[in-house]
Coordinates of C-alpha atoms in Angstrom, one line a residue:
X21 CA 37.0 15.2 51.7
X22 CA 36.1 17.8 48.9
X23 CA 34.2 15.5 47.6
X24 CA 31.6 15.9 50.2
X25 CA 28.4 17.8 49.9
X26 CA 28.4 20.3 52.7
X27 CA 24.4 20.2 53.7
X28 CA 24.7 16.2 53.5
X29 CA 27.7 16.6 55.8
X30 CA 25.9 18.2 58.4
X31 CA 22.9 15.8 58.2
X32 CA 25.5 13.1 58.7
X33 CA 27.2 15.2 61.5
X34 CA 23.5 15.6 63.1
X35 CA 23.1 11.7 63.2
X36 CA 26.1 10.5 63.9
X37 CA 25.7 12.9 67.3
X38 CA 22.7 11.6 67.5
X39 CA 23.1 7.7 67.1
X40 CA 26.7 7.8 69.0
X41 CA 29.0 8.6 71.8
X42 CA 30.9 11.6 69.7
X43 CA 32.4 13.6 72.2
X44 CA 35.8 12.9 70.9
X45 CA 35.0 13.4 67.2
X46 CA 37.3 17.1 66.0
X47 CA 34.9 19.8 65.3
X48 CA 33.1 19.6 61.9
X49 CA 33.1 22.7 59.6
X50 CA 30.6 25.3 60.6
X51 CA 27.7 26.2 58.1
X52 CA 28.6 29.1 56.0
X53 CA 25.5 31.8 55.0
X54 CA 27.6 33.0 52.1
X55 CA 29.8 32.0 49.2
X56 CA 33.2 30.5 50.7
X57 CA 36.8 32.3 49.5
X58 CA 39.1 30.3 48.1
X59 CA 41.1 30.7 51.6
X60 CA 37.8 28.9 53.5
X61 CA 37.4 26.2 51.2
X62 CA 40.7 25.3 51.7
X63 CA 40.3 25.9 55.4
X64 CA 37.1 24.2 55.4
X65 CA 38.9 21.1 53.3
X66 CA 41.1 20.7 56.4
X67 CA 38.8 20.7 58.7
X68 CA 36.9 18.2 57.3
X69 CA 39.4 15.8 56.6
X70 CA 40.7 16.0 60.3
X71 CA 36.9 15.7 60.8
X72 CA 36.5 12.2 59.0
X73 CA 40.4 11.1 60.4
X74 CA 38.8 11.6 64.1
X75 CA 35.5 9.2 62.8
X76 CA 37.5 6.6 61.6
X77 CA 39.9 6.3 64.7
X78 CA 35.6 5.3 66.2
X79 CA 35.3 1.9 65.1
X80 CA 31.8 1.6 65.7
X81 CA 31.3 4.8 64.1
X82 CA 33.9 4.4 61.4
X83 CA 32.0 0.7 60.4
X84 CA 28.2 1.5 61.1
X85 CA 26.4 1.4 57.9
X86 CA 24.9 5.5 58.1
X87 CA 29.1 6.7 57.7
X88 CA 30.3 4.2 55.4
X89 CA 27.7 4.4 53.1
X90 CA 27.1 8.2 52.9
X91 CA 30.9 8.7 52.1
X92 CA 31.1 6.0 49.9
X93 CA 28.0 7.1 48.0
X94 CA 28.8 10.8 48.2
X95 CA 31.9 10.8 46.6
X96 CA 30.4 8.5 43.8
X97 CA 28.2 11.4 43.3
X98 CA 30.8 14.2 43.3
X99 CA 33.0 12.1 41.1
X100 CA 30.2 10.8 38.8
X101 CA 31.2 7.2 39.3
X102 CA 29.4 3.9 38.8
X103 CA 30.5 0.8 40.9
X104 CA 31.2 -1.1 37.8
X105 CA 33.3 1.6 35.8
X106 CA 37.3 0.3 35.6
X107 CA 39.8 2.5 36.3
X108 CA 43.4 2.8 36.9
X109 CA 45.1 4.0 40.1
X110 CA 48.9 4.1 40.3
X111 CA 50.9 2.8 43.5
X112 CA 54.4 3.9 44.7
X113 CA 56.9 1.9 46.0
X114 CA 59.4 2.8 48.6
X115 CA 61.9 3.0 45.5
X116 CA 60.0 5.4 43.8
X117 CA 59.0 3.2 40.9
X118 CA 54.9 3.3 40.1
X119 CA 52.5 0.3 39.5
X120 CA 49.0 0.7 37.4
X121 CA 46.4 -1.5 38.3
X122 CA 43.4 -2.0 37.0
X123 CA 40.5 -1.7 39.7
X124 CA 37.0 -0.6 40.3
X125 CA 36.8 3.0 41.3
X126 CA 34.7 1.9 44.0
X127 CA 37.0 -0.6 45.7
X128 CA 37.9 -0.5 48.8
X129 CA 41.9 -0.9 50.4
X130 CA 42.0 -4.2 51.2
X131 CA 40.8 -5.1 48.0
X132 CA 43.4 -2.8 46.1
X133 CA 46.0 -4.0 48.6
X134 CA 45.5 -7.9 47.0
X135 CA 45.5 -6.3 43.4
X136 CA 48.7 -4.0 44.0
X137 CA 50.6 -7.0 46.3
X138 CA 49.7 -9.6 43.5
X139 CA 50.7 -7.5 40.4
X140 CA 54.2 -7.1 42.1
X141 CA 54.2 -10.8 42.7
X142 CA 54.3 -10.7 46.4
X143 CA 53.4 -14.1 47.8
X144 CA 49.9 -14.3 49.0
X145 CA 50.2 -15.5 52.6
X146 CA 52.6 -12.1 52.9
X147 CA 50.0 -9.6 51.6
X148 CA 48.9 -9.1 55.2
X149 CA 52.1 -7.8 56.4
X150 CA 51.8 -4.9 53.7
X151 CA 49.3 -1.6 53.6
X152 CA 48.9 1.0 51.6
X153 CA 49.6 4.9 53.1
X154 CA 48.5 8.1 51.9
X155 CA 51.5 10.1 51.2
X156 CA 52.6 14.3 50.7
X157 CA 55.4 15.4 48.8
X158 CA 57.2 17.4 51.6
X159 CA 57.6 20.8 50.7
X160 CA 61.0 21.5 51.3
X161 CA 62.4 18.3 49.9
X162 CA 60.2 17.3 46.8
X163 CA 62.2 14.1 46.7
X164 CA 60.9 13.4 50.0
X165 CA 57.2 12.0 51.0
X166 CA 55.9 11.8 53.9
X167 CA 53.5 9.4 55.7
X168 CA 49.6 10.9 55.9
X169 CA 48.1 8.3 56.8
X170 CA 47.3 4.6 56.6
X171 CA 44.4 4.0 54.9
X172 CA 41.2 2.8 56.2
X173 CA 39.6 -0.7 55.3
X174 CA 36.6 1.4 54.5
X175 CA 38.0 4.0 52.4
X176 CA 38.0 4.2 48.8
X177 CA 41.4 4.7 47.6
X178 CA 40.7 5.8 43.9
X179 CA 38.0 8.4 44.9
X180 CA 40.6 9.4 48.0
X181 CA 42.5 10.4 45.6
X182 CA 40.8 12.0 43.2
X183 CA 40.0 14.8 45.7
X184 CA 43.4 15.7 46.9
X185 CA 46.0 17.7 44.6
X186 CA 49.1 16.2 42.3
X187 CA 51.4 16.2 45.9
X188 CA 49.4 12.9 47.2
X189 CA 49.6 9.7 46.3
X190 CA 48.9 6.2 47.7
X191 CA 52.1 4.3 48.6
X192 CA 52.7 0.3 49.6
X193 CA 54.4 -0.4 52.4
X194 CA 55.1 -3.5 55.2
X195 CA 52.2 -2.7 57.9
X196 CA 53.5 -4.2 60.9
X197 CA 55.9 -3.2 64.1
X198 CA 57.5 -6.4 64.9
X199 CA 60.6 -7.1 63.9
X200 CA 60.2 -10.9 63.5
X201 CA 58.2 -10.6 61.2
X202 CA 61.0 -9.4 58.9
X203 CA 62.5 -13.2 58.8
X204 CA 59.1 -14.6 57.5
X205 CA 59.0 -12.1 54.8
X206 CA 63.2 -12.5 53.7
X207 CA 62.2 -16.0 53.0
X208 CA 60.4 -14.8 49.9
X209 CA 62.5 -12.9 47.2
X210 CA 59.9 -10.3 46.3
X211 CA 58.9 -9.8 49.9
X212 CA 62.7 -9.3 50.4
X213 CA 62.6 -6.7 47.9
X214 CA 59.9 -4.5 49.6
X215 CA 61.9 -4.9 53.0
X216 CA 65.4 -3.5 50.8
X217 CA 63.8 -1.0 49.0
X218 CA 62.1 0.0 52.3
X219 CA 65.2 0.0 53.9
X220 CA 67.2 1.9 51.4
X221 CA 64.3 4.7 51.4
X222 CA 64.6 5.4 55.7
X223 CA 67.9 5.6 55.0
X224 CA 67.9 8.0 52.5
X225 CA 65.1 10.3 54.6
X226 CA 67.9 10.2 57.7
X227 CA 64.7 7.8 59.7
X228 CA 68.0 5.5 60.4
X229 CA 71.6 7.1 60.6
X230 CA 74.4 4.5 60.4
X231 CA 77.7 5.2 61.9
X232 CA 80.5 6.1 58.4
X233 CA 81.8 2.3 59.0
X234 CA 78.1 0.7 58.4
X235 CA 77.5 2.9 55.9
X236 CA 80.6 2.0 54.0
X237 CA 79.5 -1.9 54.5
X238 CA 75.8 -0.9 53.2
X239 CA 76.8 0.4 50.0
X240 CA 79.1 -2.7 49.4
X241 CA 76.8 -5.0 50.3
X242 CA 74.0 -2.6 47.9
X243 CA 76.4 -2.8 45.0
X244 CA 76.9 -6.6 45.2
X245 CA 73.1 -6.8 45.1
X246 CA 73.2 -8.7 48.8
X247 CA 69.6 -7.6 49.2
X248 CA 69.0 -10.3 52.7
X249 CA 72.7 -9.3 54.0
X250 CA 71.7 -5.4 53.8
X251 CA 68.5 -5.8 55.4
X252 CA 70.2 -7.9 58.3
X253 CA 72.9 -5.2 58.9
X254 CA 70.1 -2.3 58.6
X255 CA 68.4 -4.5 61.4
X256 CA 71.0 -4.1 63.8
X257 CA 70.8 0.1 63.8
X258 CA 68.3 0.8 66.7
X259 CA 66.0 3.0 65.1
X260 CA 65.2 0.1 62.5
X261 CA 61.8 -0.9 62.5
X262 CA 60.5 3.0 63.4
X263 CA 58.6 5.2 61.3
X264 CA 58.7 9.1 61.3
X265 CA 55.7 10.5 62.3
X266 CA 56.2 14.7 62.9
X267 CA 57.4 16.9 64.7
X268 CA 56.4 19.0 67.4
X269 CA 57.0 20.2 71.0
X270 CA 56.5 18.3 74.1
X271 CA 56.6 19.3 78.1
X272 CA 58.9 15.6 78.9
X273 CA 60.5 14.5 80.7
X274 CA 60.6 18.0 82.5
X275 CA 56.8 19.3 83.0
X276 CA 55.9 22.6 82.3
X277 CA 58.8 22.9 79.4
X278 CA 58.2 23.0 75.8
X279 CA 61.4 21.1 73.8
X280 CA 61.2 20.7 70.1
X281 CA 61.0 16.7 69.5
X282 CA 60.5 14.6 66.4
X283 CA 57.9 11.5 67.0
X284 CA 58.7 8.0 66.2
X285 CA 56.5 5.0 66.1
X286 CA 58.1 1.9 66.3
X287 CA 57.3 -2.1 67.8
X288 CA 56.1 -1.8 71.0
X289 CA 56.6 2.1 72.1
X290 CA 56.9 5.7 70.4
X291 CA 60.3 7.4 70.3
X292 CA 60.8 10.8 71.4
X293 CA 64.0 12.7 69.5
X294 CA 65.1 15.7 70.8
X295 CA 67.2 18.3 68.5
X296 CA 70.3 17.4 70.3
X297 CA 69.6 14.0 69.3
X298 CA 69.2 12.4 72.7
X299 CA 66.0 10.1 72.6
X300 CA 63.0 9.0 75.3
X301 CA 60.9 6.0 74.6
X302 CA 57.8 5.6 75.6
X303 CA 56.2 1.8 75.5
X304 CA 52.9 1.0 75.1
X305 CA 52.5 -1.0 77.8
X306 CA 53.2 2.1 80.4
X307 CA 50.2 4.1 78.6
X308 CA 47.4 4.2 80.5
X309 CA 45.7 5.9 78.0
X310 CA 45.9 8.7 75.7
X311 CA 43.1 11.7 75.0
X312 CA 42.9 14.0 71.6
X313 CA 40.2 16.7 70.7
X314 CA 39.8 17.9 74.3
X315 CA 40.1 21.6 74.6
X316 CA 43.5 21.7 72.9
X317 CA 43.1 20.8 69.8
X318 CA 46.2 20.2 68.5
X319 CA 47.3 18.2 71.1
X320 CA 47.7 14.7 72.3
X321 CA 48.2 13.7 75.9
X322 CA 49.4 10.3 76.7
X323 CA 48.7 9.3 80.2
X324 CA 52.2 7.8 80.9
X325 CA 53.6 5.7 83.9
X326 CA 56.8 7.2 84.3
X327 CA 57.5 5.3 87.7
X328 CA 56.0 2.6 90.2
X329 CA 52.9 4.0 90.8
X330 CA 53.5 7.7 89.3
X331 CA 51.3 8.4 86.1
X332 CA 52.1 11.9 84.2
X333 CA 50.2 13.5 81.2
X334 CA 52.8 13.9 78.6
X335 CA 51.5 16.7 75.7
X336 CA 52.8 16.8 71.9
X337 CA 51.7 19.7 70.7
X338 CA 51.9 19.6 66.5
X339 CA 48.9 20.0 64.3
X340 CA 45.3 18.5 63.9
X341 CA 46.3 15.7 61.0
X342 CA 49.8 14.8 63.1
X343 CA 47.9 14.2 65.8
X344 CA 45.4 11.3 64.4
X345 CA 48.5 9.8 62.8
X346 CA 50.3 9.8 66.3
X347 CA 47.0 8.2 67.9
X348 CA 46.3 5.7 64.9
X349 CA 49.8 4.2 65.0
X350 CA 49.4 4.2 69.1
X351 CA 46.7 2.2 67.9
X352 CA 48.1 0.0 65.8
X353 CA 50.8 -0.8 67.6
X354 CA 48.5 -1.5 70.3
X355 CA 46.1 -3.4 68.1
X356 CA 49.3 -5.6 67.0
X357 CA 50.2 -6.5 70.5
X358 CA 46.6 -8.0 71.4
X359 CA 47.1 -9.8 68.4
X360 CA 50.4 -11.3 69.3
X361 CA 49.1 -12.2 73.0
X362 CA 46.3 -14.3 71.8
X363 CA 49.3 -15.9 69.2
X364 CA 47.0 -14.9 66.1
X365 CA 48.9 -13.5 62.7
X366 CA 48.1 -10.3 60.7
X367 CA 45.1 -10.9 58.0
X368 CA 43.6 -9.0 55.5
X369 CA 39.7 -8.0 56.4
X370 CA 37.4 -8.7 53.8
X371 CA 35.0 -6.0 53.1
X372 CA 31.5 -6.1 52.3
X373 CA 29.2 -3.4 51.2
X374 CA 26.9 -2.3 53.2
X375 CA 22.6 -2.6 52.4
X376 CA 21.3 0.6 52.7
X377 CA 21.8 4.3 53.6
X378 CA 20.4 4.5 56.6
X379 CA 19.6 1.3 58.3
X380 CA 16.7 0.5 60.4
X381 CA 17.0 0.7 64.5
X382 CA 17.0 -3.1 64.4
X383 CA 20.3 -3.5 62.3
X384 CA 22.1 -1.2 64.0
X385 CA 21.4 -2.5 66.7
X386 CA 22.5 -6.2 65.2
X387 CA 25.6 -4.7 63.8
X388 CA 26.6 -2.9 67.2
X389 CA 26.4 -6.6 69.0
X390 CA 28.7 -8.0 66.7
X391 CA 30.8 -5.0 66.3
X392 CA 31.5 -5.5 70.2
X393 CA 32.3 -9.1 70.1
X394 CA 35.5 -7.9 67.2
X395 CA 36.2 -4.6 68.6
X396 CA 38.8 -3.6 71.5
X397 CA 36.1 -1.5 73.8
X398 CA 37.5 1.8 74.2
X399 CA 35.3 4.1 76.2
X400 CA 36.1 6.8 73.6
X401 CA 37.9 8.8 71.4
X402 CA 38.6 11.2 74.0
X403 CA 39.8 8.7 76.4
X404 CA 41.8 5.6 74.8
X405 CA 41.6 3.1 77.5
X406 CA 44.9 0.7 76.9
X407 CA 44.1 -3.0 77.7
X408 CA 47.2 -4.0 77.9
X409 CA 48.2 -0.8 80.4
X410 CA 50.7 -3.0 82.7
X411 CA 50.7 -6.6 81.3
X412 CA 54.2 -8.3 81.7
X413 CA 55.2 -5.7 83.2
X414 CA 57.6 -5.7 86.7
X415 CA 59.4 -4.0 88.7
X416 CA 62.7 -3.6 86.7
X417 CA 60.7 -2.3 83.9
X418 CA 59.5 0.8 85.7

């Protein structure tokens, strides 16, 4: 996001307003009259990257051809990159063990994705079920990372990068909720491998705690090097499958309170863990909806059926970045379960540059059409409407 001229930005701010529906879109960066401190720049840097987090969770925003070509092209500039220049970029595994691959600076993720999932020798029909994440070292624990981000099919991960400090880095990782699709990939021995190493790293961050006995049968099972038999008895922990996401406070189940909870997202639902370790889920299917960037802005209120015909707004309150990560893995989860309803399997999107910097009226206009016929319609980022709000569901599930 530093890599972002800051009178472009605003042109781009003006027409996206302009051309869109962006009442939900976070506040972009005020314009300055004087020289910035180093304190505002950094402020300023956060701002904007919440900024271009809240356009991307817009698809028809986040795909038109006046975003993705003015980031694209203005962090060519700032970097002083040509689309044909090779570079290197260096991918972490859940191990901790780095990969170099040669790319394009200008590639996009998907692309980097195949490059990164073939040079570890991951099966192609499996490089769906993998992403890669933008991580942070945490700053208590330095041996610790955690989750950013997922990066966007439209992002550059190289330039990404190369405007963040030393404590970021891009990391692969399996992309999907559903457990079942653990047995497709522990068919395949490098697939496997991901899944273990994955597996071993939750552990180690405390995501999954193991009652003394099943640890003691994980670190037999670990020193035999029965990768398929630790994965299996990982599996059976109830937290498996679920990914930290932050902490913060929330007023549930007891309105009006504020209780200090870390947030989960896991297959089907988020997971709400309370400091004395008792835990509330809340599936997807029971959210009506969910609304960020109202007039709290670090907040993100789920519109939640918590009974037969009783809906309450639940708030986590944690900060700007947490909560786009909380409403793109609401989304993901969500996009996932469409998928799975219409029996369709996880694919890589192919991505193709786009013509020109500013397209004309009547291919916007094209694009919009068939943006609609591939898009979930959401009325907006402010108001997350949840197709699936009630499907399958019955009485004993309420």
């Amino acid at each position: 996001s530093s890599g972002i001229n800051a009178e472009y930005g605003h042109k781009l701010n003006e027409q996206i307003q302009k051309r869109f529906d962006a009442s939900g879109l976070a506040e972009f960066p005020p314009k300055k009259l004087f020289a910035l401190s180093a304190h505002e720049k950094e402020e300023r840097k956060a701002m904007l990257e919440v900024y271009l987090q809240s356009v991307g969770q817009q698809p028809e925003i986040a795909k038109s051809n006046l975003f993705v070509d003015f980031l694209i092209q203005s962090q060519k500039e700032f970097n002083k990159l040509n689309d044909d220049e090779s570079v290197k970029i260096s991918i972490s595994q859940a191990d901790g063990k780095e990969i170099s691959v040669d790319i394009s600076g200008a590639d996009y993720t998907p692309e980097i994705l195949r490059y990164t999932a073939a040079s570890l020798g991951i099966e192609s029909k499996n490089h769906a079920f993998f992403a890669l994440y933008l991580m942070k070292q945490d700053e208590k624990n330095p041996k610790r990372k955690n989750i950013i981000r997922k990066l966007q099919d439209m992002e550059c991960p190289y330039l990404t990068l190369k405007t963040l400090d030393s404590s970021h880095s891009i990391e692969i990782r399996k992309a999907y909720w559903d457990r079942k699709y653990d047995d497709l990939l522990m068919q395949h021995n490098v697939s496997l491998h991901m899944l273990y190493i994955e597996s071993i790293r939750n552990l180690e961050d405390r995501w999954i705690k193991p009652t003394s006995e099943t640890l003691k049968t994980l670190k037999q099972l670990k020193t035999a090097g029965l990768k398929e038999q630790f994965v299996k008895v990982v599996k059976a922990d109830s937290m498996y499958g679920y990914t930290q996401l932050c902490t913060g406070t929330v007023d549930y189940p007891v309105q009006g309170t504020k209780e200090e909870v870390t947030v989960y997202g896991g297959a089907e639902k988020l997971k709400l863990v309370f400091k004395d370790g008792k835990a509330v889920s809340l599936p997807v299917k029971r959210i009506k909806c969910w609304t960020l960037f109202t007039e709290k802005k670090d907040v993100l209120s789920i519109h939640f059926l918590v009974m037969k015909d009783v809906l309450q707004w639940i708030n986590i309150a944690t900060t700007a970045t947490n909560v786009i990560l909380i409403s793109m893995t609401l989304q993901s989860i969500l996009d996932e379960l469409i998928l799975i309803s219409k029996g369709q399997q996880l694919e890589l999107t192919k991505v193709e540059a786009t013509e020109s910097y500013l397209p004309t009226s009547n291919k916007e206009r094209k694009q919009k059409q068939e943006r609609k016929a591939r898009v979930p319609s959401f009325s907006s980022l402010q108001n997350q409407e949840n197709e699936l709000f009630m499907e399958g569901l019955n009485d004993d599930d309420l």
